[in-house]
Short mmCIF file of C-alpha atoms and ligand atoms in Angstrom, two decimals:
data_model
loop_
_atom_site.label_atom_id
_atom_site.label_comp_id
_atom_site.label_asym_id
_atom_site.label_seq_id
_atom_site.Cartn_x
_atom_site.Cartn_y
_atom_site.Cartn_z
CA UNK A 1 0.01 0.00 0.02
CA UNK A 2 0.94 3.65 -0.41
CA UNK A 3 0.99 6.08 2.49
CA UNK A 4 1.97 9.75 2.00
CA UNK A 5 2.02 11.80 5.16
CA UNK A 6 2.31 15.59 5.28
CA UNK A 7 4.09 15.56 1.88
CA UNK A 8 5.36 18.88 0.69
CA UNK A 9 7.19 19.54 -2.50
CA UNK A 10 8.99 22.78 -3.25
CA UNK A 11 10.60 23.46 -6.64
CA UNK A 12 13.30 26.10 -6.94
CA UNK A 13 14.19 28.57 -4.22
CA UNK A 14 13.92 32.36 -3.43
CA UNK A 15 11.58 34.37 -5.58
CA UNK A 16 11.31 31.50 -8.07
CA UNK A 17 10.08 29.06 -5.41
CA UNK A 18 7.01 27.02 -6.32
CA UNK A 19 5.08 25.10 -3.68
CA UNK A 20 3.70 22.25 -5.78
CA UNK A 21 2.43 20.19 -2.78
CA UNK A 22 1.60 21.35 0.73
CA UNK A 23 1.08 18.86 3.60
CA UNK A 24 -0.73 16.26 1.56
CA UNK A 25 -1.95 13.07 3.25
CA UNK A 26 -2.96 10.18 0.97
CA UNK A 27 -3.36 6.47 1.75
CA UNK A 28 -4.16 3.84 -0.84
CA UNK A 29 -4.90 0.31 0.36
CA UNK A 30 -4.46 -2.87 -1.75
CA UNK A 31 -7.43 -3.45 -4.00
CA UNK A 32 -8.32 0.20 -4.00
CA UNK A 33 -8.31 2.76 -6.84
CA UNK A 34 -7.96 6.41 -5.68
CA UNK A 35 -8.36 9.27 -8.18
CA UNK A 36 -6.46 12.45 -7.59
CA UNK A 37 -8.49 15.19 -9.20
CA UNK A 38 -7.69 18.86 -9.80
CA UNK A 39 -7.21 21.48 -12.44
CA UNK A 40 -3.99 21.88 -14.36
CA UNK A 41 -1.13 22.93 -12.10
CA UNK A 42 -2.80 21.64 -8.90
CA UNK A 43 -0.04 19.12 -8.24
CA UNK A 44 -1.36 15.80 -9.56
CA UNK A 45 1.74 14.88 -11.54
CA UNK A 46 4.03 15.91 -8.69
CA UNK A 47 1.99 13.75 -6.23
CA UNK A 48 2.09 10.73 -8.58
CA UNK A 49 5.77 11.16 -9.23
CA UNK A 50 6.60 11.35 -5.48
CA UNK A 51 4.31 8.33 -4.80
CA UNK A 52 6.21 6.46 -7.50
CA UNK A 53 9.56 7.37 -5.91
CA UNK A 54 10.64 9.00 -9.17
CA UNK A 55 11.08 12.24 -7.18
CA UNK A 56 11.76 12.95 -3.58
CA UNK A 57 9.44 14.90 -1.37
CA UNK A 58 10.81 18.11 0.24
CA UNK A 59 8.98 17.29 3.45
CA UNK A 60 6.81 14.52 4.96
CA UNK A 61 7.14 10.78 4.52
CA UNK A 62 6.36 8.26 1.76
CA UNK A 63 5.76 4.64 2.74
CA UNK A 64 5.36 1.90 0.20
CA UNK A 65 4.52 -1.56 1.40
CA UNK A 66 5.23 -0.39 4.94
CA UNK A 67 8.75 0.83 4.10
CA UNK A 68 9.88 4.45 4.31
CA UNK A 69 11.35 5.10 0.90
CA UNK A 70 13.72 7.71 2.28
CA UNK A 71 15.46 4.93 4.15
CA UNK A 72 15.97 2.64 1.19
CA UNK A 73 19.39 2.38 -0.57
CA UNK A 74 19.67 3.34 -4.21
CA UNK A 75 19.61 -0.33 -5.20
CA UNK A 76 16.63 -1.17 -3.08
CA UNK A 77 14.78 1.85 -4.52
CA UNK A 78 15.59 0.76 -8.07
CA UNK A 79 14.36 -2.78 -7.29
CA UNK A 80 11.12 -1.42 -5.78
CA UNK A 81 10.48 0.67 -8.90
CA UNK A 82 11.23 -2.23 -11.20
CA UNK A 83 9.31 -4.95 -9.36
CA UNK A 84 6.61 -3.36 -7.33
CA UNK A 85 5.44 -0.18 -9.15
CA UNK A 86 3.77 0.00 -12.52
CA UNK A 87 3.47 3.31 -14.34
CA UNK A 88 1.00 4.29 -17.05
CA UNK A 89 1.68 7.49 -19.02
CA UNK A 90 -0.66 9.44 -21.24
CA UNK A 91 1.21 8.60 -24.48
CA UNK A 92 1.11 4.79 -23.97
CA UNK A 93 4.91 4.19 -24.45
CA UNK A 94 4.39 0.84 -26.11
CA UNK A 95 7.31 -0.34 -28.31
CA UNK A 96 6.13 -0.45 -31.93
CA UNK A 97 8.34 -3.46 -32.88
CA UNK A 98 6.98 -5.71 -30.22
CA UNK A 99 3.50 -7.37 -30.06
CA UNK A 100 1.15 -6.59 -27.25
CA UNK A 101 2.20 -9.68 -25.23
CA UNK A 102 5.88 -9.00 -25.87
CA UNK A 103 5.41 -5.33 -24.61
CA UNK A 104 3.62 -6.63 -21.46
CA UNK A 105 6.34 -9.27 -20.88
CA UNK A 106 9.19 -6.81 -21.32
CA UNK A 107 9.43 -5.54 -17.66
CA UNK A 108 9.77 -9.14 -16.45
CA UNK A 109 12.40 -9.93 -19.09
CA UNK A 110 14.35 -6.80 -18.06
CA UNK A 111 14.12 -8.04 -14.50
CA UNK A 112 15.86 -11.25 -15.44
CA UNK A 113 12.91 -13.60 -15.97
CA UNK A 114 13.26 -16.18 -18.82
CA UNK A 115 11.53 -15.15 -22.05
CA UNK A 116 9.13 -18.06 -21.89
CA UNK A 117 8.02 -17.43 -18.34
CA UNK A 118 7.73 -13.70 -18.98
CA UNK A 119 5.59 -14.26 -22.07
CA UNK A 120 3.40 -16.74 -20.14
CA UNK A 121 2.86 -14.20 -17.41
CA UNK A 122 2.14 -11.58 -20.07
CA UNK A 123 -0.54 -13.79 -21.67
CA UNK A 124 -2.07 -14.50 -18.26
CA UNK A 125 -2.52 -10.86 -17.36
CA UNK A 126 -3.79 -9.94 -20.79
CA UNK A 127 -6.34 -12.72 -20.53
CA UNK A 128 -7.33 -11.64 -17.02
CA UNK A 129 -7.94 -8.12 -18.30
CA UNK A 130 -9.98 -9.29 -21.30
CA UNK A 131 -7.21 -8.62 -23.87
CA UNK A 132 -6.24 -12.21 -24.88
CA UNK A 133 -7.36 -11.69 -28.51
CA UNK A 134 -5.10 -8.66 -28.78
CA UNK A 135 -1.91 -10.39 -27.55
CA UNK A 136 -0.29 -11.02 -30.97
CA UNK A 137 -1.21 -7.61 -32.42
CA UNK A 138 1.42 -4.87 -32.90
CA UNK A 139 0.61 -1.48 -31.34
CA UNK A 140 0.00 0.03 -34.82
CA UNK A 141 -2.81 -2.47 -35.35
CA UNK A 142 -4.48 -1.53 -32.05
CA UNK A 143 -6.86 1.34 -31.31
CA UNK A 144 -5.72 4.04 -28.97
CA UNK A 145 -7.95 2.58 -26.24
CA UNK A 146 -6.59 -0.84 -26.78
CA UNK A 147 -2.99 0.39 -26.67
CA UNK A 148 -3.67 2.08 -23.36
CA UNK A 149 -5.28 -1.05 -21.98
CA UNK A 150 -2.16 -3.02 -22.97
CA UNK A 151 -0.10 -0.38 -21.21
CA UNK A 152 -2.13 -1.06 -18.00
CA UNK A 153 -1.51 -4.80 -18.38
CA UNK A 154 2.18 -4.08 -18.70
CA UNK A 155 2.08 -1.93 -15.57
CA UNK A 156 0.51 -4.65 -13.42
CA UNK A 157 2.31 -7.74 -14.80
CA UNK A 158 4.20 -9.87 -12.29
CA UNK A 159 3.97 -9.16 -8.62
CA UNK A 160 3.46 -5.38 -8.93
CA UNK A 161 1.50 -3.98 -5.96
CA UNK A 162 1.18 -0.36 -7.00
CA UNK A 163 -0.35 1.11 -10.22
CA UNK A 164 0.22 4.81 -10.90
CA UNK A 165 -1.41 6.42 -13.89
CA UNK A 166 -1.10 10.13 -14.84
CA UNK A 167 -3.98 11.31 -17.03
CA UNK A 168 -4.11 7.86 -18.69
CA UNK A 169 -7.14 8.75 -20.76
CA UNK A 170 -5.95 12.15 -21.93
CA UNK A 171 -5.58 11.27 -25.60
CA UNK A 172 -8.70 9.17 -25.74
CA UNK A 173 -12.36 9.81 -26.52
CA UNK A 174 -14.84 9.30 -23.73
CA UNK A 175 -15.81 5.75 -24.67
CA UNK A 176 -12.22 4.63 -24.65
CA UNK A 177 -11.54 6.70 -21.55
CA UNK A 178 -14.27 4.85 -19.68
CA UNK A 179 -12.85 1.51 -20.88
CA UNK A 180 -9.43 2.44 -19.57
CA UNK A 181 -10.82 3.40 -16.18
CA UNK A 182 -12.89 0.27 -15.99
CA UNK A 183 -9.69 -1.72 -16.62
CA UNK A 184 -7.75 0.27 -14.05
CA UNK A 185 -10.42 -0.68 -11.57
CA UNK A 186 -10.37 -4.34 -12.60
CA UNK A 187 -6.55 -4.32 -12.23
CA UNK A 188 -6.84 -2.92 -8.78
CA UNK A 189 -9.46 -5.43 -7.72
CA UNK A 190 -6.75 -8.07 -8.16
CA UNK A 191 -5.12 -6.52 -5.02
CA UNK A 192 -3.17 -3.67 -6.45
CA UNK A 193 -3.14 -0.20 -4.81
CA UNK A 194 -3.90 2.25 -7.68
CA UNK A 195 -3.71 6.00 -7.93
CA UNK A 196 -4.87 7.85 -11.05
CA UNK A 197 -4.49 11.55 -11.79
CA UNK A 198 -7.20 13.20 -13.78
CA UNK A 199 -8.99 16.55 -14.25
CA UNK A 200 -12.13 14.84 -15.50
CA UNK A 201 -14.90 14.29 -12.85
CA UNK A 202 -16.59 11.61 -15.02
CA UNK A 203 -13.43 9.55 -15.05
CA UNK A 204 -12.75 10.13 -11.36
CA UNK A 205 -16.14 8.62 -10.65
CA UNK A 206 -14.72 5.24 -11.61
CA UNK A 207 -12.45 5.32 -8.59
CA UNK A 208 -13.30 4.03 -5.15
CA UNK A 209 -12.37 7.38 -3.60
CA UNK A 210 -11.51 10.79 -4.95
CA UNK A 211 -9.01 13.27 -3.50
CA UNK A 212 -9.40 16.84 -4.71
CA UNK A 213 -6.24 18.92 -5.12
CA UNK A 214 -6.02 22.69 -5.55
CA UNK A 215 -2.81 24.68 -5.50
CA UNK A 216 -1.05 21.67 -4.02
CA UNK A 217 -3.43 21.17 -1.11
CA UNK A 218 -6.04 18.58 -0.53
CA UNK A 219 -9.29 20.56 -0.49
CA UNK A 220 -11.83 17.76 -0.30
CA UNK A 221 -12.10 13.96 -0.18
CA UNK A 222 -15.06 11.89 -1.20
CA UNK A 223 -16.16 8.29 -1.11
CA UNK A 224 -18.28 8.09 -4.29
CA UNK A 225 -20.19 4.88 -4.33
CA UNK A 226 -22.35 6.26 -7.09
CA UNK A 227 -19.91 5.86 -10.02
CA UNK A 228 -20.93 4.60 -13.45
CA UNK A 229 -20.35 0.96 -12.38
CA UNK A 230 -22.71 1.05 -9.42
CA UNK A 231 -25.27 2.98 -11.46
CA UNK A 232 -25.27 0.00 -13.78
CA UNK A 233 -25.88 -2.21 -10.72
CA UNK A 234 -22.51 -3.97 -11.00
P1 ADP B 301 -0.73 19.04 -12.51
O1 ADP B 301 -0.20 17.65 -12.87
O2 ADP B 301 -1.93 18.95 -11.64
O3 ADP B 301 -0.98 19.86 -13.73
P2 ADP B 301 1.99 19.58 -11.56
O4 ADP B 301 2.23 18.60 -10.50
O5 ADP B 301 2.52 19.26 -12.94
O6 ADP B 301 0.40 19.79 -11.70
O7 ADP B 301 2.48 21.01 -11.14
C1 ADP B 301 2.17 21.60 -9.91
C2 ADP B 301 2.94 22.89 -9.84
O8 ADP B 301 4.32 22.64 -9.69
C3 ADP B 301 2.76 23.79 -10.99
O9 ADP B 301 2.73 25.12 -10.55
C4 ADP B 301 4.02 23.55 -11.79
O10 ADP B 301 4.34 24.64 -12.65
C5 ADP B 301 5.06 23.30 -10.77
N1 ADP B 301 6.13 22.39 -11.17
C6 ADP B 301 5.92 21.07 -11.50
N2 ADP B 301 7.10 20.55 -11.85
C7 ADP B 301 8.06 21.48 -11.69
C8 ADP B 301 9.45 21.51 -11.93
N3 ADP B 301 10.16 20.43 -12.26
N4 ADP B 301 10.08 22.70 -11.58
C9 ADP B 301 9.38 23.77 -11.19
N5 ADP B 301 8.07 23.83 -11.04
C10 ADP B 301 7.41 22.68 -11.27
MG1 MG B 302 -0.04 16.72 -14.75
#
């Protein structure tokens, strides 16, 4: 799970100082998808980047799986990023020369797993997420929504416990955006702690909880149980 306590992030210094985050508390439990919602410049990307240990907080603490990331060695931190955290970016980042299943298996291969075992794990997660029939397609032969769904499969392949997505639906139409959020939710239901940044209330409604950011501060929190899925009675 992810626990951020009183996290502050300051960029620059003196007159150029920017307070991107101020005393932010966020906790995401396994199986839970939390949306971080706010307008452009409110601190969503900064929060996700710090939760993903890609950037250090200026103040406060970040615990991942019960461990204070500030106390991890460089090697331990690299291992945590490689094995435990999956990232989904707006522009998909799939490799054009690899099929969907090869893209999904890549993080495991890079982590030293054999090709066969990695591909098998890739097929398994694609199937779990309803993408088995896309496994042998190359990214160019997939729709934007399908590509983003493959990127989510890649982010949760193996034993990853954390899924972080920054505006993952930004380049998609609303139908594909909903499909991506539905899949994020399905991925989290497998026991992953997920955090998704978005400025879109309709997409945030897919999350189990929403945290509202403004000017780097949490201004509201909700427990929306009335998202699209529950309206459909599912
Ligand atoms: P959002 O993702 O919600 O649009 P960001 O986290 O990108 O917000 O940015 C929050 C604030 O921090 C903004 O004022 C932005 O200009 C500033 N900021 C983000 N990254 C940097 C950086 N590397 N250097 C200086 N300021 C930054
Ligand atoms: Mg952003």
